[in-house]
């Protein structure tokens, strides 16, 4: 019986024509092999693809590296603590930083071994690695539950002895970390929190055999003591370290925002070379290596590649900005549906940008299904407008943590213009057990908008600006514009600047159930002229 032959149609479907018309122009394959011109054009295109992909996928790491460089440029060393005792203002460029809480931020250096950090009580912290991946949540959302605790951070590759107990031990994938913390006002006064941070925060190198290790562990050979042991050294092991150097942050000029030009890729290279090769996800490392950024390899792009990287930075930044300002409804970021301008991509993607947050009710924690795919657009959305990541950012737990909604446009989906007047009406019973706020940000820096008002915010706290006043019907109206409208209380107006675009973030601290079940919903930002 004769064998059936492959049909001409099948052969045609898997063949490459000698001439192919594409967006790259005409590509030619005589005898099935690309011409030199076609090969050059394809490789240029491939390098552009990898460069744009590298720009988008590496943004979290570059954001972290830019922040550390900004600290160093401002004279803030690793283990110094930038403390905003009078709250952050627009002098400090931080992606959607705010003037609601006492911030404290420090970079931790684990290159010489494990590090011990005492976290002050009543603080809300997150600990991220140099690719802005979650490591721990010291403080109220962490294992110490806000009572304060001692954390031991262990760098990758460390195989030395560790204590038997006494620490919350966390292993990391990078040799540097960032600790970001917040503390709250007490009776509209930041001073008690500032003093608690200064008294409670400590950073010290871990010494094997000291606190957390018993005599029995030492004498039975489980832990080699670093020094000849005597009664004095045993007592010295309990000595509390000196406080770190605190640097006042309020009013201090520090830039932590990544560049939008080709120098972006120089920062990527610096970070890649600073950290262990295995610290970077292979897929992201692959895109970077394809454009010449790899551990142990000098980053020396030639003229052709520099031109490609310059264009890729422009396209990558334009893409990230579009994803941030105009997320598509099908991405799931629109919290109240496509008709509303209020968005938060984390509430759709979860902290890992792969799994939507679990449902939490009196029945327990019910995980939501994931298709296993990384939500790349929502990941870019978050890192272009925010810093830090934690499961606590997305956990729908009433009364715990904080939740945010972003608005990049008015009710008619028009960009917010600093020369126009707008208003936002918040219905009665704003679902925030601790407090709420609205903050305005500069579209370009994605940091707080700089105006003569200094603190571009309104909210229920009476510091650092007067608290907003509710109307007789219980609603609260926040006004935005270059001038305060007649009859509007000072605390209900946020100043904007003509010819500067802006966006707003509504924050609910210790959010309540009506936020999560959406029975309470903020109004849209509406133009008044």
XYZ file of C-alpha atoms in Angstrom:
529
model
C 0.000 0.000 0.000
C 1.591 3.316 -1.025
C 2.399 5.890 1.694
C 0.431 9.103 1.643
C 2.529 12.137 0.765
C 2.634 15.463 2.646
C 0.328 17.804 0.781
C 1.648 20.949 -0.918
C -0.620 23.009 1.351
C 1.134 21.667 4.453
C 4.557 22.321 2.954
C 3.491 25.854 2.071
C 2.169 26.512 5.608
C 5.527 25.679 7.189
C 7.705 27.348 4.583
C 9.193 30.853 4.613
C 8.614 32.749 1.344
C 11.600 34.295 -0.370
C 10.096 37.737 0.281
C 8.147 38.598 3.451
C 6.424 41.970 3.924
C 6.458 43.075 7.581
C 6.574 46.184 9.766
C 10.335 45.824 9.506
C 10.120 46.229 5.749
C 10.730 43.548 3.132
C 12.630 40.552 4.504
C 14.344 38.351 1.933
C 15.188 34.629 2.216
C 16.655 33.344 -1.096
C 16.861 29.551 -0.922
C 15.432 29.867 2.581
C 18.449 31.730 4.021
C 18.255 35.406 5.131
C 20.336 37.928 3.228
C 22.866 39.984 5.169
C 20.529 42.969 5.105
C 17.612 40.893 6.393
C 19.742 39.331 9.137
C 20.931 42.784 10.288
C 17.370 44.087 10.319
C 16.084 41.081 12.275
C 18.895 41.252 14.833
C 18.318 44.971 15.340
C 14.641 44.223 15.913
C 15.464 41.374 18.311
C 17.827 43.590 20.295
C 15.096 46.229 20.522
C 12.620 43.634 21.781
C 15.030 42.407 24.454
C 15.921 45.975 25.448
C 12.297 47.078 25.854
C 11.486 43.860 27.686
C 14.520 44.384 29.907
C 13.426 47.957 30.653
C 9.954 46.846 31.724
C 10.894 43.664 33.586
C 13.859 45.129 35.467
C 12.008 48.227 36.673
C 11.575 46.982 40.228
C 15.307 46.362 40.623
C 16.306 49.648 39.012
C 13.858 51.451 41.276
C 15.534 49.893 44.299
C 19.042 50.615 42.989
C 18.101 54.216 42.130
C 16.816 54.662 45.676
C 20.065 53.405 47.193
C 22.104 55.633 44.861
C 19.887 58.560 45.840
C 20.582 57.855 49.497
C 24.339 57.647 48.927
C 24.340 60.839 46.836
C 22.577 62.595 49.724
C 25.172 61.346 52.222
C 22.959 58.620 53.673
C 25.043 55.463 54.088
C 23.893 51.861 54.411
C 22.498 51.338 57.949
C 21.843 55.066 58.327
C 18.129 55.612 58.885
C 16.309 58.324 56.953
C 13.637 59.426 59.435
C 10.849 61.836 58.484
C 10.057 63.237 61.907
C 7.825 65.987 60.452
C 6.565 63.802 57.587
C 7.753 63.568 54.002
C 7.268 66.543 51.701
C 7.824 67.064 47.948
C 11.533 67.819 48.406
C 12.033 64.052 48.584
C 11.238 62.301 45.319
C 9.698 58.924 46.197
C 7.170 57.136 44.006
C 3.799 57.907 45.653
C 5.339 58.642 49.032
C 2.952 60.480 51.332
C 2.629 62.884 54.250
C 0.411 60.681 56.431
C 2.838 58.837 58.684
C 6.323 58.969 60.158
C 8.480 57.162 57.602
C 11.814 55.536 58.362
C 13.926 53.872 55.659
C 17.329 52.188 55.649
C 19.385 49.962 53.384
C 20.883 46.867 55.011
C 24.259 45.429 53.961
C 24.555 41.636 54.299
C 27.746 41.310 52.256
C 29.707 40.523 55.431
C 27.200 38.097 56.881
C 23.876 37.945 58.736
C 22.442 41.105 60.216
C 20.323 41.627 63.325
C 17.593 44.281 63.279
C 15.520 45.265 66.303
C 12.211 46.636 65.033
C 10.451 49.218 67.220
C 6.959 48.478 68.509
C 3.815 49.906 66.902
C 5.438 50.161 63.487
C 4.182 48.922 60.124
C 7.139 47.742 58.022
C 8.097 45.841 54.921
C 11.441 44.252 54.125
C 12.272 43.823 50.413
C 15.344 42.556 48.597
C 17.224 44.404 45.855
C 14.780 43.254 43.188
C 11.938 44.579 45.331
C 10.755 41.096 46.257
C 9.018 40.527 49.539
C 11.132 39.139 52.394
C 9.242 39.929 55.603
C 6.749 42.261 57.275
C 8.315 43.321 60.579
C 5.897 45.118 62.862
C 2.121 45.133 62.985
C 1.617 42.843 59.990
C 4.508 40.529 60.914
C 5.200 37.798 63.439
C 5.910 40.289 66.253
C 2.369 41.715 65.738
C 3.543 45.250 66.479
C 5.071 44.421 69.846
C 8.559 44.924 68.435
C 10.913 42.080 67.675
C 14.422 41.009 66.781
C 14.941 39.841 63.203
C 17.945 38.002 61.790
C 18.503 38.360 58.046
C 20.719 35.698 56.492
C 22.330 36.353 53.076
C 22.392 33.820 50.225
C 25.089 31.175 50.499
C 25.574 31.577 54.230
C 26.330 28.186 55.820
C 27.621 29.312 59.212
C 25.976 28.578 62.554
C 22.699 30.282 63.391
C 21.080 30.746 66.813
C 18.752 28.233 68.380
C 16.047 30.840 68.964
C 15.323 34.383 70.038
C 15.094 35.793 66.501
C 12.681 35.859 63.604
C 15.061 34.391 61.010
C 14.660 35.298 57.348
C 16.862 34.032 54.511
C 17.270 36.345 51.534
C 18.135 36.077 47.834
C 20.185 39.293 47.702
C 23.075 40.634 49.785
C 21.372 43.988 50.365
C 17.890 44.764 51.623
C 15.647 47.750 52.167
C 13.669 48.205 55.364
C 10.795 50.649 55.049
C 8.667 51.470 58.053
C 5.776 53.672 59.082
C 4.584 54.825 62.478
C 1.406 56.715 63.251
C 0.481 59.946 64.966
C -0.603 59.908 68.586
C -3.164 62.648 69.283
C -2.092 64.340 66.030
C 1.513 64.466 67.254
C 4.425 62.644 65.530
C 6.885 63.056 68.420
C 5.955 59.908 70.408
C 6.431 57.734 67.323
C 9.730 59.424 66.441
C 11.084 58.783 69.929
C 9.892 55.173 69.872
C 11.705 54.606 66.569
C 14.923 56.168 67.846
C 14.764 54.126 71.007
C 13.721 50.819 69.482
C 15.450 50.536 66.086
C 18.857 48.839 66.185
C 21.059 47.346 63.447
C 24.007 45.103 64.278
C 26.150 42.362 62.743
C 25.274 38.882 64.020
C 28.061 37.136 65.938
C 27.763 33.315 66.073
C 27.473 32.012 69.603
C 26.057 35.162 71.118
C 22.433 35.790 72.098
C 20.171 32.932 70.985
C 22.828 30.254 71.573
C 22.981 28.232 74.776
C 26.081 27.090 76.654
C 25.036 23.549 75.877
C 25.106 24.266 72.140
C 28.582 25.756 72.455
C 30.232 23.144 74.668
C 28.828 20.226 72.687
C 30.393 21.593 69.516
C 27.240 22.721 67.778
C 28.495 26.303 67.495
C 32.111 27.333 67.352
C 32.477 30.425 69.535
C 34.118 33.340 67.711
C 36.208 34.293 70.793
C 37.696 32.595 73.846
C 34.692 32.279 76.106
C 34.670 33.598 79.682
C 32.049 34.928 82.038
C 32.741 38.400 80.679
C 32.202 37.428 77.074
C 28.997 35.624 78.025
C 27.698 38.801 79.660
C 28.951 40.949 76.779
C 26.858 38.863 74.409
C 23.769 40.490 75.917
C 25.024 44.031 75.317
C 22.596 46.128 73.277
C 24.127 47.790 70.209
C 24.304 51.541 69.828
C 21.542 53.232 67.840
C 22.105 53.770 64.125
C 22.747 57.211 62.690
C 19.393 58.895 62.128
C 19.220 61.395 59.261
C 16.361 63.869 59.248
C 14.309 63.406 56.085
C 11.672 66.133 56.322
C 12.542 68.828 53.804
C 15.588 66.888 52.568
C 16.264 66.678 48.825
C 16.698 63.011 47.901
C 15.929 61.540 44.481
C 14.938 57.860 44.450
C 13.118 57.788 41.074
C 14.669 55.769 38.188
C 15.811 57.635 35.064
C 13.731 57.468 31.884
C 16.641 57.711 29.431
C 19.378 55.294 28.341
C 21.262 55.708 31.642
C 18.561 53.388 32.981
C 20.513 50.458 31.532
C 23.704 51.572 33.300
C 21.838 51.254 36.593
C 20.620 47.801 35.579
C 24.236 46.773 34.951
C 25.381 48.140 38.313
C 22.695 46.172 40.135
C 23.326 42.950 38.208
C 27.052 43.135 38.993
C 26.444 44.004 42.641
C 24.254 41.006 43.382
C 24.714 37.225 43.083
C 23.829 35.910 39.627
C 21.225 33.560 41.082
C 19.408 36.491 42.709
C 17.839 37.424 39.375
C 15.008 35.473 37.765
C 16.439 33.608 34.723
C 13.915 34.994 32.240
C 14.686 38.596 33.179
C 18.405 37.788 33.267
C 18.106 36.323 29.783
C 16.652 39.481 28.264
C 19.340 41.583 29.953
C 22.155 39.253 28.901
C 20.944 39.466 25.295
C 21.697 43.212 25.319
C 25.060 42.817 27.056
C 24.134 43.065 30.753
C 25.300 39.965 32.590
C 27.161 39.155 35.787
C 30.908 39.162 35.191
C 30.665 40.722 31.739
C 31.629 44.389 31.175
C 28.699 46.434 29.934
C 30.247 48.170 26.934
C 27.564 48.759 24.291
C 28.854 49.915 20.919
C 27.376 52.808 18.951
C 24.719 50.605 17.360
C 23.608 49.147 20.694
C 23.651 52.547 22.416
C 21.282 53.824 19.764
C 19.017 50.812 20.295
C 19.110 51.274 24.087
C 18.252 54.956 23.772
C 15.196 54.116 21.703
C 14.297 51.191 23.975
C 14.386 53.441 27.041
C 12.039 55.897 25.323
C 9.664 53.136 24.193
C 9.909 51.282 27.507
C 9.181 54.395 29.530
C 6.303 55.325 27.210
C 4.894 51.816 27.634
C 5.205 51.865 31.411
C 3.592 55.300 31.598
C 0.702 54.177 29.395
C 0.154 51.053 31.493
C 0.205 53.191 34.644
C -2.064 56.019 33.507
C -4.434 54.073 31.278
C -4.688 50.424 32.351
C -7.105 48.527 30.142
C -10.332 47.456 31.894
C -9.726 43.828 30.958
C -6.578 43.861 33.129
C -8.854 44.021 36.185
C -7.295 47.088 37.822
C -10.510 49.182 37.752
C -11.796 48.573 41.278
C -15.402 49.570 40.589
C -15.517 48.470 36.970
C -14.701 50.103 33.641
C -17.001 53.097 34.247
C -14.899 54.271 37.204
C -11.481 55.923 37.143
C -10.393 54.441 40.510
C -7.773 51.724 39.966
C -5.425 49.478 41.908
C -3.631 46.731 39.994
C -2.394 44.960 43.135
C -5.961 44.133 44.142
C -6.274 42.199 40.880
C -2.817 40.612 40.658
C -1.766 40.016 44.260
C 1.687 40.757 45.606
C 3.279 38.159 43.291
C 1.495 39.567 40.201
C 0.201 36.069 39.535
C -2.413 35.163 42.115
C -5.350 37.446 43.041
C -5.640 38.042 46.802
C -7.400 35.338 48.746
C -10.941 35.835 50.023
C -10.892 36.171 53.801
C -14.104 35.734 55.758
C -15.459 34.074 58.891
C -15.147 30.807 56.944
C -11.375 31.276 56.805
C -8.926 32.006 54.019
C -10.113 30.857 50.609
C -7.380 31.067 47.928
C -8.480 32.344 44.547
C -7.529 30.457 41.406
C -4.501 31.414 39.318
C -3.772 30.427 35.738
C -0.059 30.452 36.544
C 0.669 33.392 34.253
C 2.515 36.461 35.476
C 0.375 39.584 34.995
C 3.159 41.538 33.333
C 1.191 44.705 32.619
C -0.025 45.003 36.202
C 3.484 44.339 37.460
C 4.742 47.247 35.367
C 1.766 49.332 36.547
C 2.777 48.918 40.170
C 6.507 49.441 39.898
C 6.092 52.565 37.780
C 3.939 54.249 40.434
C 4.886 52.576 43.716
C 7.604 51.154 45.924
C 7.629 48.123 48.175
C 5.646 44.909 48.045
C 4.065 42.606 50.588
C 1.108 40.233 50.867
C -0.185 42.702 53.466
C -0.640 45.288 50.705
C -3.411 43.205 49.167
C -4.873 41.218 52.079
C -8.596 42.012 52.404
C -8.475 42.106 56.202
C -10.817 44.702 57.753
C -9.052 46.846 60.331
C -5.562 45.760 59.247
C -2.966 47.650 57.183
C -4.041 50.119 54.516
C -5.605 50.143 51.064
C -5.146 52.605 48.199
C -7.069 53.700 45.108
C -5.475 55.718 42.283
C -7.204 58.167 39.923
C -5.332 59.389 36.831
C -8.340 61.030 35.160
C -11.629 62.796 35.883
C -15.094 61.330 35.494
C -14.976 61.977 31.721
C -11.638 60.129 31.482
C -9.708 63.335 30.812
C -6.214 63.972 32.188
C -6.171 66.030 35.391
C -4.939 69.553 34.618
C -3.224 71.574 37.345
C -4.717 74.795 35.973
C -8.347 73.675 36.420
C -10.571 73.223 39.449
C -11.956 69.828 40.468
C -13.797 68.300 43.382
C -14.094 64.831 44.895
C -17.087 63.942 47.075
C -16.577 61.175 49.626
C -19.824 59.680 50.998
C -20.486 59.564 54.757
C -18.869 56.933 56.971
C -15.528 56.742 55.157
C -14.446 53.152 55.925
C -11.143 53.793 57.699
C -10.840 52.855 61.366
C -7.569 54.742 61.819
C -7.734 57.617 59.305
C -8.065 58.456 55.602
C -6.287 60.799 53.223
C -6.145 62.038 49.630
C -2.724 62.956 48.203
C -1.856 64.636 44.896
C 1.145 63.562 42.798
C 3.086 65.082 39.921
C 2.541 63.025 36.755
C 6.189 63.344 35.758
C 7.949 62.390 39.005
C 5.063 60.304 40.413
C 6.111 61.920 43.698
C 4.182 64.452 45.761
C 3.307 67.594 43.817
C 5.461 70.572 44.807
C 3.449 73.737 45.510
C 3.581 76.551 48.089
C 1.165 74.433 50.156
C 4.114 72.055 50.968
C 1.935 69.065 51.923
C -0.389 68.226 48.968
C -2.907 66.284 51.020
C -6.286 66.350 52.707
C -7.624 63.910 55.253
C -9.032 63.169 58.668
C -5.796 63.826 60.574
C -5.083 67.305 61.932
C -1.368 67.057 61.098
C 0.569 68.152 59.065
C -2.379 70.074 57.562
C -5.772 70.885 59.094
C -8.255 68.025 59.002
C -10.908 68.078 56.293
C -14.341 69.248 57.434
C -17.416 67.196 56.595
C -20.515 68.833 55.154
C -23.832 68.909 57.003
C -25.036 65.779 55.180
C -21.979 63.805 56.293
C -20.202 63.894 52.946
C -16.670 65.249 52.698
C -15.661 67.270 49.637
C -12.026 67.637 48.635
C -11.219 70.446 46.201
C -8.255 70.568 43.798
C -7.008 73.638 41.959
C -4.407 76.402 41.825
C -6.487 78.602 44.179
C -8.716 77.791 47.142
C -12.375 78.335 46.217
C -14.341 80.822 48.311
C -15.814 79.304 51.451
C -13.778 76.084 51.259
C -11.970 75.216 54.520
C -8.183 75.062 54.288
C -8.137 71.356 55.079
C -10.505 70.543 52.187
C -8.311 72.031 49.434
C -5.210 70.623 47.728
C -3.251 73.076 45.641
C -2.228 72.227 42.072
C 0.044 73.969 39.580
C -0.971 75.237 36.128
C 0.669 73.351 33.254
C 1.442 70.372 35.522
C -0.536 67.144 35.216
C -1.393 65.310 38.416
C -3.064 62.233 39.825
C -4.586 61.405 43.184
C -4.376 58.527 45.639
C -7.106 57.846 48.188
C -5.759 55.996 51.226
C -7.749 54.168 53.887
C -5.737 53.185 56.958
C -7.208 50.175 58.772
C -9.889 49.869 56.065
C -13.292 48.510 57.034
C -15.576 45.957 55.412
C -17.590 48.477 53.321
C -14.433 49.149 51.317
C -13.857 45.485 50.547
C -17.458 44.629 49.719
C -17.762 47.940 47.799
C -20.918 49.056 49.600
C -19.025 52.325 50.161
C -17.686 53.930 47.016
C -15.937 57.295 46.540
C -17.249 59.743 43.993
C -15.284 60.441 40.829
C -13.045 63.485 40.455
C -15.149 66.068 38.620
C -14.063 69.226 36.768
C -15.755 72.400 38.056
C -14.917 74.806 35.217
